[in-house]
Short mmCIF file of C-alpha atoms in Angstrom, two decimals:
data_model
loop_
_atom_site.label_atom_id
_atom_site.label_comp_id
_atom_site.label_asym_id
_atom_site.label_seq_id
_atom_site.Cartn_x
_atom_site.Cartn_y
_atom_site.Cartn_z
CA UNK A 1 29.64 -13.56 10.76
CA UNK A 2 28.18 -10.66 12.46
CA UNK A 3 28.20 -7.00 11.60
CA UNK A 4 25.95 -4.64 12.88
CA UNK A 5 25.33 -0.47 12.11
CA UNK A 6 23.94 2.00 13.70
CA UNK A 7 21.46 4.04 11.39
CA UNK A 8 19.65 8.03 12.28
CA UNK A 9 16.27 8.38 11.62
CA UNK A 10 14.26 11.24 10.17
CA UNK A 11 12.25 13.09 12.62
CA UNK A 12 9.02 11.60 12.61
CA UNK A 13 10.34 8.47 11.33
CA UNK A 14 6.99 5.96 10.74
CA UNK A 15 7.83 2.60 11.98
CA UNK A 16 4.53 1.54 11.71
CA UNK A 17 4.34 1.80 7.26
CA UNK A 18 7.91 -0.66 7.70
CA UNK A 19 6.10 -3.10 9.48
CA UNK A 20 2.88 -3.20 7.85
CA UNK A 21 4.41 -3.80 4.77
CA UNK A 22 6.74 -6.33 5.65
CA UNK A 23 4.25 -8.17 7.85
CA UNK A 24 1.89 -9.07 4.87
CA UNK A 25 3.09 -12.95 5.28
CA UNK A 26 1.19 -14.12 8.51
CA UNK A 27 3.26 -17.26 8.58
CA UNK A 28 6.59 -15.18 8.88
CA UNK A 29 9.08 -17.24 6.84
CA UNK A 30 11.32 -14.69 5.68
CA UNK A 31 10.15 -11.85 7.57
CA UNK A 32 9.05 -11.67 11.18
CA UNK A 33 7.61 -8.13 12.99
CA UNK A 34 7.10 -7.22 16.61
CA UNK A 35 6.46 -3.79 17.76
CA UNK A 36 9.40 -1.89 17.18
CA UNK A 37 11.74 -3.96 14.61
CA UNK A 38 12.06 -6.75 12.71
CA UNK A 39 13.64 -9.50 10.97
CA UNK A 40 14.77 -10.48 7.36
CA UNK A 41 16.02 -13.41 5.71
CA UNK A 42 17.40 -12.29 2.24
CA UNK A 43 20.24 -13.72 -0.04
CA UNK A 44 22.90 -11.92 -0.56
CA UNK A 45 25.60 -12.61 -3.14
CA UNK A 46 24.53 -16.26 -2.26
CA UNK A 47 24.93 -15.85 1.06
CA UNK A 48 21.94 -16.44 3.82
CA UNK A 49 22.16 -13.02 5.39
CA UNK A 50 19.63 -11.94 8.40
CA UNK A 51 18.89 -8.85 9.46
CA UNK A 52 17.68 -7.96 13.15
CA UNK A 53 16.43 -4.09 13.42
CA UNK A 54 15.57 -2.40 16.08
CA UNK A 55 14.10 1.11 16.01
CA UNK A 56 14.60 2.79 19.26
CA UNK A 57 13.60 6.23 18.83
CA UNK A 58 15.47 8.69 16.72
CA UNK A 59 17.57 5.65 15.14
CA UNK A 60 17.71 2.16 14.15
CA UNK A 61 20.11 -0.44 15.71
CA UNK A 62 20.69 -3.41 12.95
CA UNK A 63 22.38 -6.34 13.42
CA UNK A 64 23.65 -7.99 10.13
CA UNK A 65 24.15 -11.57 10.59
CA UNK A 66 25.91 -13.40 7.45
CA UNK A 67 25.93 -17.52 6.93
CA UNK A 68 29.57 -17.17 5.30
CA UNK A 69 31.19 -20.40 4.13
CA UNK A 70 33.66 -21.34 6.59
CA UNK A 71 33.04 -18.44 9.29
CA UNK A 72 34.21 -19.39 12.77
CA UNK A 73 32.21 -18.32 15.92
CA UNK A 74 34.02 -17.32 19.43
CA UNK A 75 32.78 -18.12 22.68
CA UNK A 76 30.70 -14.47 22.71
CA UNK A 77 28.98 -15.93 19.34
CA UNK A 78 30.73 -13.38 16.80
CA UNK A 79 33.94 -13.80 14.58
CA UNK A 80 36.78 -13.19 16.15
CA UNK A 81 39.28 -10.44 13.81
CA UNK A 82 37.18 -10.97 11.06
CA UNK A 83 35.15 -7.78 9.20
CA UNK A 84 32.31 -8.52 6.87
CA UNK A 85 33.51 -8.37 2.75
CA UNK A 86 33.30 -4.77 1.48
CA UNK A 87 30.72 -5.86 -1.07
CA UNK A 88 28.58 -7.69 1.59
CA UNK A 89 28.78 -4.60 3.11
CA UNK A 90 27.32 -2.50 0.42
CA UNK A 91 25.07 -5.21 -0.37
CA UNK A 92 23.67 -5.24 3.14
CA UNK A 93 23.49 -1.21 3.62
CA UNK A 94 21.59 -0.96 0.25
CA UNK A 95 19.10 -3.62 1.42
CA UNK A 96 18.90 -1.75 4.96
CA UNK A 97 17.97 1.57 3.47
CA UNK A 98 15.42 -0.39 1.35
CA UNK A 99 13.86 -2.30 4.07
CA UNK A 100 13.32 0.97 6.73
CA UNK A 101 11.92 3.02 3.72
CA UNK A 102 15.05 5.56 3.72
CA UNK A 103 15.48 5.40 -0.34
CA UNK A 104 12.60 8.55 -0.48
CA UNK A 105 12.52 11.45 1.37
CA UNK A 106 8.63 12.15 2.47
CA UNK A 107 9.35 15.77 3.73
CA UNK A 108 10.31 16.45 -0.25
CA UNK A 109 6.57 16.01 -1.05
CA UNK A 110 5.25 17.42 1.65
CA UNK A 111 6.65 20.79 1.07
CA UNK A 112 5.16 20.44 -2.97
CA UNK A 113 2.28 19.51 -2.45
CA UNK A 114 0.77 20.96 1.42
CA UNK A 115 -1.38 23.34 -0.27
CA UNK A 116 -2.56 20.69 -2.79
CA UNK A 117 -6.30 20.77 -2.99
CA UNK A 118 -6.76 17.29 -3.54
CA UNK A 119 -4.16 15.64 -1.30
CA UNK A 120 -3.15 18.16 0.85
CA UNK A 121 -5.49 17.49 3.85
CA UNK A 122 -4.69 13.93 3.52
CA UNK A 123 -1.22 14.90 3.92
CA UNK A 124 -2.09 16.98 7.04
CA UNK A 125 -3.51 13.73 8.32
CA UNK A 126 -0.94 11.60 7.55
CA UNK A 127 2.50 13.75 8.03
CA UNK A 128 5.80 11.65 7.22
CA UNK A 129 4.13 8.78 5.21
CA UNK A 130 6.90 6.90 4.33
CA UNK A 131 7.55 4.46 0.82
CA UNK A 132 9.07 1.41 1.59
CA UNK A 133 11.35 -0.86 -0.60
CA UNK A 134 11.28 -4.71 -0.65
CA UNK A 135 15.36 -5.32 0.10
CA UNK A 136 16.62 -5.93 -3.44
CA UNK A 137 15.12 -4.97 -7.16
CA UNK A 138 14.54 -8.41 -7.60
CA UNK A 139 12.71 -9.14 -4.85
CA UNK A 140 10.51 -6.35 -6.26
CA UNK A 141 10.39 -7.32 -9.51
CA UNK A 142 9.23 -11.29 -8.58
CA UNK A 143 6.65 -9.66 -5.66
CA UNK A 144 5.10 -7.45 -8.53
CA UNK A 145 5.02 -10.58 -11.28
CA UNK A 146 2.89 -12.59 -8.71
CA UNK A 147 0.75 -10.20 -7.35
CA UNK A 148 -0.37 -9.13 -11.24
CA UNK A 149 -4.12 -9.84 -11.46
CA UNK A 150 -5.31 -11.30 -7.92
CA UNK A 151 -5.86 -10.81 -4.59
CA UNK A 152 -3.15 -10.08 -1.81
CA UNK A 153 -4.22 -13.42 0.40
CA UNK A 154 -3.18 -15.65 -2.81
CA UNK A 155 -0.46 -13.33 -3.61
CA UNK A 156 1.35 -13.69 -0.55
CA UNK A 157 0.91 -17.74 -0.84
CA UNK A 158 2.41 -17.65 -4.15
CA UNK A 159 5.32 -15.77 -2.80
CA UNK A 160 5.62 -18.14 0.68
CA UNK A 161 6.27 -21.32 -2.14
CA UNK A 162 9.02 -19.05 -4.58
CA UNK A 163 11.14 -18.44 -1.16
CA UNK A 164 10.38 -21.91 -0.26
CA UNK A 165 11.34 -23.74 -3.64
CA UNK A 166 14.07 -21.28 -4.60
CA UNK A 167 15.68 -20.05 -1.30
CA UNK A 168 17.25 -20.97 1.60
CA UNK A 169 17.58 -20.66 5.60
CA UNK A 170 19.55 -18.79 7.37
CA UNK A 171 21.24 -20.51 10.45
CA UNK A 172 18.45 -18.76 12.70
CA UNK A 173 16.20 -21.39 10.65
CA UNK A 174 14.52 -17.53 8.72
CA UNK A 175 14.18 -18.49 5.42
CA UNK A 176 15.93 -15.72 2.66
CA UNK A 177 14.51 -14.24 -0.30
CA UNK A 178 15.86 -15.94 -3.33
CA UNK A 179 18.39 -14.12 -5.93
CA UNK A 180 17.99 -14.39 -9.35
CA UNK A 181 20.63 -17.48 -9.66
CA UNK A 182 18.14 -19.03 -7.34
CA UNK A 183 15.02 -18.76 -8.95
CA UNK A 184 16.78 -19.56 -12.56
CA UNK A 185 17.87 -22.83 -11.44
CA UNK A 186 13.80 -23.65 -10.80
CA UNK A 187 11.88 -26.42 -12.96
CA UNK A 188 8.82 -24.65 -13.89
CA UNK A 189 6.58 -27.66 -12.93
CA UNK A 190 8.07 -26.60 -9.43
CA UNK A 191 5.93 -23.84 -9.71
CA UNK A 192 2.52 -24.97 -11.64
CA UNK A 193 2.37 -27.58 -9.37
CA UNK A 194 2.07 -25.08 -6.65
CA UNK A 195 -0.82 -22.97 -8.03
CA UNK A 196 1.67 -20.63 -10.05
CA UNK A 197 -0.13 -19.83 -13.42
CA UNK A 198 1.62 -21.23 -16.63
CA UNK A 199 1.86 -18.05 -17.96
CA UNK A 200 3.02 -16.03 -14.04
CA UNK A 201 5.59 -19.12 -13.61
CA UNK A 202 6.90 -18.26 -17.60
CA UNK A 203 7.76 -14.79 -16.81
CA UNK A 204 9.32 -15.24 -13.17
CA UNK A 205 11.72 -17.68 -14.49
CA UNK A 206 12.30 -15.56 -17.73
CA UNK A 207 13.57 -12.43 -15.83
CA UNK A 208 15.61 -14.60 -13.52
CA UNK A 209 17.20 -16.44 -16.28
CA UNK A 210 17.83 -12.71 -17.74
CA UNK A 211 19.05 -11.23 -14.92
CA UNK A 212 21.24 -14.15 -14.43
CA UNK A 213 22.96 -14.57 -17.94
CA UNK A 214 23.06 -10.71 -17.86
CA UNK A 215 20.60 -9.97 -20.96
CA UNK A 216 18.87 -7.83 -18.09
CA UNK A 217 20.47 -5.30 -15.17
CA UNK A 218 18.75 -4.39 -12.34
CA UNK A 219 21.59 -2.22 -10.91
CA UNK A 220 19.53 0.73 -9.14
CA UNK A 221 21.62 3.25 -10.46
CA UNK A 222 20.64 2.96 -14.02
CA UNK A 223 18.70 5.28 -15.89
CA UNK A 224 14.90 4.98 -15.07
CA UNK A 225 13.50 5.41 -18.93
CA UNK A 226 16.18 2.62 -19.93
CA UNK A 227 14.86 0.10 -17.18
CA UNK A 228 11.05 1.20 -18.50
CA UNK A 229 12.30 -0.19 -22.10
CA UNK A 230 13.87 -3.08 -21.23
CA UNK A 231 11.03 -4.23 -18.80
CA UNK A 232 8.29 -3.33 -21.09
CA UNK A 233 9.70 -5.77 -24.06
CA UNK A 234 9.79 -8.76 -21.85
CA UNK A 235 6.60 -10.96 -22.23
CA UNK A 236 4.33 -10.89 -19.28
CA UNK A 237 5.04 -7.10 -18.08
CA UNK A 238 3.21 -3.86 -18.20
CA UNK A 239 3.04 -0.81 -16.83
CA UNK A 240 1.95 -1.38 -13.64
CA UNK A 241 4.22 -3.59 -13.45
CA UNK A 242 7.03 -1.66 -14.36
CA UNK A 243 6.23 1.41 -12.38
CA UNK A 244 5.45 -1.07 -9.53
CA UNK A 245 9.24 -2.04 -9.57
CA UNK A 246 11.14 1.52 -10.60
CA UNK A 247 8.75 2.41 -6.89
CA UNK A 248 9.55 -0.66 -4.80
CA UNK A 249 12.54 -2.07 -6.21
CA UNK A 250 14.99 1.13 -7.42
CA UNK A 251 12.77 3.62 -5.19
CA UNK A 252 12.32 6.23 -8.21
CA UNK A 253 10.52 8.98 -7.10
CA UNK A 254 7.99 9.81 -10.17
CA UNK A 255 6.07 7.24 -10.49
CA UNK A 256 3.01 7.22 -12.13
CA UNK A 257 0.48 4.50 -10.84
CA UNK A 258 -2.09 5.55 -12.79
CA UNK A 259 -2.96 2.06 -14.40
CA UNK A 260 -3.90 1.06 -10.63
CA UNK A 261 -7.21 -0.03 -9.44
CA UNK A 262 -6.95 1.95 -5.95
CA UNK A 263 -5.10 4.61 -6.58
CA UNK A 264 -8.22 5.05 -9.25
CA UNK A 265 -10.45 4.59 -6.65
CA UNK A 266 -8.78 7.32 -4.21
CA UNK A 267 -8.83 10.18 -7.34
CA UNK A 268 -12.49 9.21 -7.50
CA UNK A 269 -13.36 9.08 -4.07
CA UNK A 270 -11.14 12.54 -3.04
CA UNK A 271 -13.51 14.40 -5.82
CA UNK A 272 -11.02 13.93 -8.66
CA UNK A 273 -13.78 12.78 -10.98
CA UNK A 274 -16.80 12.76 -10.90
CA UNK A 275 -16.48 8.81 -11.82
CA UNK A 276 -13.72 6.50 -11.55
CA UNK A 277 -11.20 7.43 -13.80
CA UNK A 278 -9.93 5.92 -16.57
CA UNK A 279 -6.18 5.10 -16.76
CA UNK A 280 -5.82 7.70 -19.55
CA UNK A 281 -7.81 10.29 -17.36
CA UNK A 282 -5.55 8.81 -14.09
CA UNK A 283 -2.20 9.33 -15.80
CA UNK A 284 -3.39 13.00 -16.85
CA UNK A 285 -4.48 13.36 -13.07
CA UNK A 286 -1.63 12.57 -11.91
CA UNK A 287 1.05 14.79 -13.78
CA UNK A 288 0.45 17.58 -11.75
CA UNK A 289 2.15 16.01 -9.11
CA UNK A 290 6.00 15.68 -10.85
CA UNK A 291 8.32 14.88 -9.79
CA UNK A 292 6.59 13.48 -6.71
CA UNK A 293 3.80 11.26 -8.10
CA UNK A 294 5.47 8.23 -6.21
CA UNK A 295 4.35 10.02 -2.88
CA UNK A 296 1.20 10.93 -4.48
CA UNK A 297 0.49 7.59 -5.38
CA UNK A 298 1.04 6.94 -1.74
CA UNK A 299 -1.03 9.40 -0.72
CA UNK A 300 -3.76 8.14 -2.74
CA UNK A 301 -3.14 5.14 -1.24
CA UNK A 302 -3.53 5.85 2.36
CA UNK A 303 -7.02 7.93 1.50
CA UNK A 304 -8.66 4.77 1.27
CA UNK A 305 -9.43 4.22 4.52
CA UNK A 306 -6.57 6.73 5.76
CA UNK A 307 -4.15 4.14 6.47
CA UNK A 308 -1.07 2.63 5.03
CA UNK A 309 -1.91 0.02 2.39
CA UNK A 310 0.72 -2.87 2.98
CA UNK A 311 -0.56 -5.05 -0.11
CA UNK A 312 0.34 -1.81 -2.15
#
């Protein structure tokens, strides 16, 4: 079943941070980029859902193509009389605004911080940097679990066998991003024997099992401290990892990154410090830029090299 929406973009829009960041898999099973759009496999409610985006100057045309149990096609290849469920709907414009980096509004920080001594410039370099948001909290939350402690190349190989093991295709033959029911239903040798750590194995199938038997809520309008707490007593997350998933997952707009390696790097190499911080120096850095330190954090980012960083 087909649906498709017609979305306005920001002048200035960036299509060039979406892509980078959802064309870290080489292989392209559940995402695939070309020059100005791309496709995503995701689960949806349990449904395979695809979408096909477009972006064709000031907007983005997206085609939202559902695997619904016992959907009919017509000849033209849609459903005939048939509208998509109101909460696939929702479901599916949530994951849009996600996936074309809409959930933060760059111009915000801009206008804070232009005269910034430190990042300023590197905003004048980089105008409209854009945050983007894997399509669901969970897929943030799993993406953030495997990539704690190595490099992005095995990273994005550990997350190429979760979709594999736990999701499924789409009729295009895409493969989705798992949900939580998904992932919970895993044997954990499923993953060891796949070059998933005991302990990184452990605490993806925890927080699906959680999320799943409702112990844990991922709902992105909850309170931001709350979500902090509750992540933060589950074995197997930190801080990074938390304010990795309030940025990607619920696209919260303050968050401090100061327990990470490069955005240490870019306070150190932009004159910050004299020496690399320390995360206790990073996170004192970094609080002159509330309520915005998401967008300084991606700021910081960019400076290394002065380019998006997709593996961020």
């Amino acid at each position: 079943m087909e649906h498709s929406v017609v979305i306005d973009l920001p002048s200035g829009y960036r299509i060039a941070d979406v892509l980078a960041f959802h064309g870290r898999d080489a292989e392209g099973v559940a995402e695939q980029v070309e020059t100005h759009g791309l496709r995503k496999g995701v689960l949806l409610d349990g449904i395979p859902t695809l979408f096909d985006i477009t972006v064709d100057g000031d907007s983005a045309r997206c085609r939202i193509d559902c695997d619904l149990p016992g959907a009919k096609s017509n000849a033209a290849g849609t459903d005939a009389g048939l509208a998509l469920p109101a909460r696939l709907q929702s479901l599916a414009h949530d994951a849009l605004l996600n996936i074309l980096g809409l959930r933060i509004d760059p111009a915000r920080f801009a206008a804070f911080a232009r005269d910034d001594a430190l990042l300023g410039p590197v905003l004048a370099r980089q105008p409209g940097l854009r945050i983007v948001q894997s399509a669901t909290v969970f897929e943030a939350l799993t993406w953030a679990i495997i990539g704690q402690q190595i490099n992005l190349t095995f990273a994005i190989a550990l997350r190429r066998t979760l979709i594999l093991q736990a999701g499924r295709r789409h009729s295009s033959g895409l493969w989705c991003y798992p949900e939580a029911r998904d992932v919970a239903r895993l044997d954990i040798e499923q993953l060891t024997s796949r070059k998933f750590s005991q302990a990184k194995a452990d605490t993806i199938l925890r927080v699906a099992r959680m999320v799943e038997d409702g112990s844990l809520s991922l709902e992105r309008t909850r309170d931001a401290a709350e979500v902090s707490a509750e992540l933060l007593a589950i074995k197997g997350i930190g801080p990074w990892t938390v304010n990795y998933v309030l940025l990607r997952g619920f696209g919260y707009p303050d968050c401090s990154l100061h327990g990470d390696v490069a955005v240490r790097a870019a306070l150190h190499q932009l004159g910050a410090n004299a020496e690399r911080p320390s995360v206790q120096e990073a996170e004192r850095l970094l609080e002159r830029y509330q309520p915005h330190r998401t967008m300084a954090a991606a700021y910081l980012w960019t400076s290394l090299g002065e380019k998006p960083d997709p593996s961020a």
